[in-house]
PDB file of C-alpha atoms in Angstrom:
ATOM      1  CA  UNK A   1       0.161  -0.091  -0.369  1.00 70.00           C
ATOM      2  CA  UNK A   2       1.189   3.678  -1.124  1.00 84.00           C
ATOM      3  CA  UNK A   3       1.682   5.991   1.737  1.00 92.00           C
ATOM      4  CA  UNK A   4       0.163   9.564   1.521  1.00 91.00           C
ATOM      5  CA  UNK A   5       2.167  12.066   2.435  1.00 95.00           C
ATOM      6  CA  UNK A   6       0.383  14.041   5.261  1.00 96.00           C
ATOM      7  CA  UNK A   7       1.553  17.112   7.562  1.00 97.00           C
ATOM      8  CA  UNK A   8       1.616  16.343  11.284  1.00 96.00           C
ATOM      9  CA  UNK A   9      -1.159  19.445  11.541  1.00 96.00           C
ATOM     10  CA  UNK A  10      -3.180  17.500   8.686  1.00 96.00           C
ATOM     11  CA  UNK A  11      -3.006  14.400  10.608  1.00 97.00           C
ATOM     12  CA  UNK A  12      -4.371  15.808  13.643  1.00 97.00           C
ATOM     13  CA  UNK A  13      -6.988  17.443  12.019  1.00 98.00           C
ATOM     14  CA  UNK A  14      -8.350  14.207  11.062  1.00 98.00           C
ATOM     15  CA  UNK A  15      -8.058  12.339  14.062  1.00 98.00           C
ATOM     16  CA  UNK A  16      -9.935  15.459  15.427  1.00 99.00           C
ATOM     17  CA  UNK A  17     -12.741  15.144  12.707  1.00 98.00           C
ATOM     18  CA  UNK A  18     -12.629  11.105  13.589  1.00 99.00           C
ATOM     19  CA  UNK A  19     -12.910  11.975  17.337  1.00 99.00           C
ATOM     20  CA  UNK A  20     -15.287  14.258  16.913  1.00 99.00           C
ATOM     21  CA  UNK A  21     -17.376  12.174  14.456  1.00 99.00           C
ATOM     22  CA  UNK A  22     -17.049   9.219  16.525  1.00 98.00           C
ATOM     23  CA  UNK A  23     -17.846  10.763  19.941  1.00 98.00           C
ATOM     24  CA  UNK A  24     -20.254  13.792  19.485  1.00 98.00           C
ATOM     25  CA  UNK A  25     -22.216  12.845  15.860  1.00 98.00           C
ATOM     26  CA  UNK A  26     -22.699   9.223  16.447  1.00 98.00           C
ATOM     27  CA  UNK A  27     -24.072  10.155  20.003  1.00 98.00           C
ATOM     28  CA  UNK A  28     -26.364  12.330  18.533  1.00 98.00           C
ATOM     29  CA  UNK A  29     -27.412  10.694  15.743  1.00 98.00           C
ATOM     30  CA  UNK A  30     -28.370   7.808  17.918  1.00 98.00           C
ATOM     31  CA  UNK A  31     -31.086  10.114  20.192  1.00 98.00           C
ATOM     32  CA  UNK A  32     -32.371  10.982  16.900  1.00 96.00           C
ATOM     33  CA  UNK A  33     -33.261   7.520  16.031  1.00 95.00           C
ATOM     34  CA  UNK A  34     -34.603   6.748  19.301  1.00 95.00           C
ATOM     35  CA  UNK A  35     -36.862   9.680  19.600  1.00 94.00           C
ATOM     36  CA  UNK A  36     -38.185   8.874  15.709  1.00 91.00           C
ATOM     37  CA  UNK A  37     -38.896   5.439  16.839  1.00 90.00           C
ATOM     38  CA  UNK A  38     -41.040   6.982  19.431  1.00 88.00           C
ATOM     39  CA  UNK A  39     -43.328   8.047  16.600  1.00 84.00           C
ATOM     40  CA  UNK A  40     -44.378   4.713  15.680  1.00 82.00           C
ATOM     41  CA  UNK A  41     -44.877   3.078  12.699  1.00 82.00           C
ATOM     42  CA  UNK A  42     -40.843   2.808  11.371  1.00 80.00           C
ATOM     43  CA  UNK A  43     -42.356   2.223   7.348  1.00 82.00           C
ATOM     44  CA  UNK A  44     -43.953   5.262   7.139  1.00 84.00           C
ATOM     45  CA  UNK A  45     -41.758   7.165   9.798  1.00 90.00           C
ATOM     46  CA  UNK A  46     -40.187  10.014   7.406  1.00 90.00           C
ATOM     47  CA  UNK A  47     -37.980  11.116  10.808  1.00 93.00           C
ATOM     48  CA  UNK A  48     -36.644   7.578  11.364  1.00 93.00           C
ATOM     49  CA  UNK A  49     -35.779   6.928   7.681  1.00 93.00           C
ATOM     50  CA  UNK A  50     -33.703  10.265   7.765  1.00 95.00           C
ATOM     51  CA  UNK A  51     -31.632   9.643  11.095  1.00 96.00           C
ATOM     52  CA  UNK A  52     -31.313   6.028   9.429  1.00 96.00           C
ATOM     53  CA  UNK A  53     -30.064   7.463   6.765  1.00 98.00           C
ATOM     54  CA  UNK A  54     -27.428  10.045   8.481  1.00 98.00           C
ATOM     55  CA  UNK A  55     -26.452   7.470  10.362  1.00 98.00           C
ATOM     56  CA  UNK A  56     -24.834   5.647   6.999  1.00 99.00           C
ATOM     57  CA  UNK A  57     -23.697   8.877   6.158  1.00 99.00           C
ATOM     58  CA  UNK A  58     -21.553   9.103   9.426  1.00 99.00           C
ATOM     59  CA  UNK A  59     -20.391   5.461   9.350  1.00 98.00           C
ATOM     60  CA  UNK A  60     -19.089   5.633   6.113  1.00 99.00           C
ATOM     61  CA  UNK A  61     -17.339   8.621   6.545  1.00 98.00           C
ATOM     62  CA  UNK A  62     -15.740   7.302  10.043  1.00 99.00           C
ATOM     63  CA  UNK A  63     -15.121   4.474   7.727  1.00 98.00           C
ATOM     64  CA  UNK A  64     -13.211   6.528   5.373  1.00 98.00           C
ATOM     65  CA  UNK A  65     -10.766   8.607   7.737  1.00 98.00           C
ATOM     66  CA  UNK A  66     -10.093   5.558   9.688  1.00 98.00           C
ATOM     67  CA  UNK A  67      -9.079   4.221   6.068  1.00 96.00           C
ATOM     68  CA  UNK A  68      -7.347   7.291   5.307  1.00 95.00           C
ATOM     69  CA  UNK A  69      -5.120   7.846   8.577  1.00 96.00           C
ATOM     70  CA  UNK A  70      -4.257   3.893   8.408  1.00 95.00           C
ATOM     71  CA  UNK A  71      -1.787   4.825   4.702  1.00 96.00           C
ATOM     72  CA  UNK A  72      -0.996   8.113   5.803  1.00 95.00           C
ATOM     73  CA  UNK A  73       3.150   8.941   6.918  1.00 95.00           C
ATOM     74  CA  UNK A  74       4.168  12.430   8.255  1.00 95.00           C
ATOM     75  CA  UNK A  75       6.271  14.689   6.746  1.00 94.00           C
ATOM     76  CA  UNK A  76       8.339  17.114   8.133  1.00 89.00           C
ATOM     77  CA  UNK A  77       6.963  21.245   7.439  1.00 82.00           C
TER      78      UNK A  77
END
């Protein structure tokens, strides 16, 4: 696998974004899903559908960041 060059600042910024997605955004999304479930029938629940789509988006973004961070090489600035 070819290493992608990145500065320490860029690496730190990506790590912070990943941590934010995992600790803040996924938790917020889980709350949205729980609230949407309380509206009843999930097959006709637009709030639930939107929250699940957001969950899939967040999960994909987290996976992409993790893969990216695994393939970087920190370069001096």
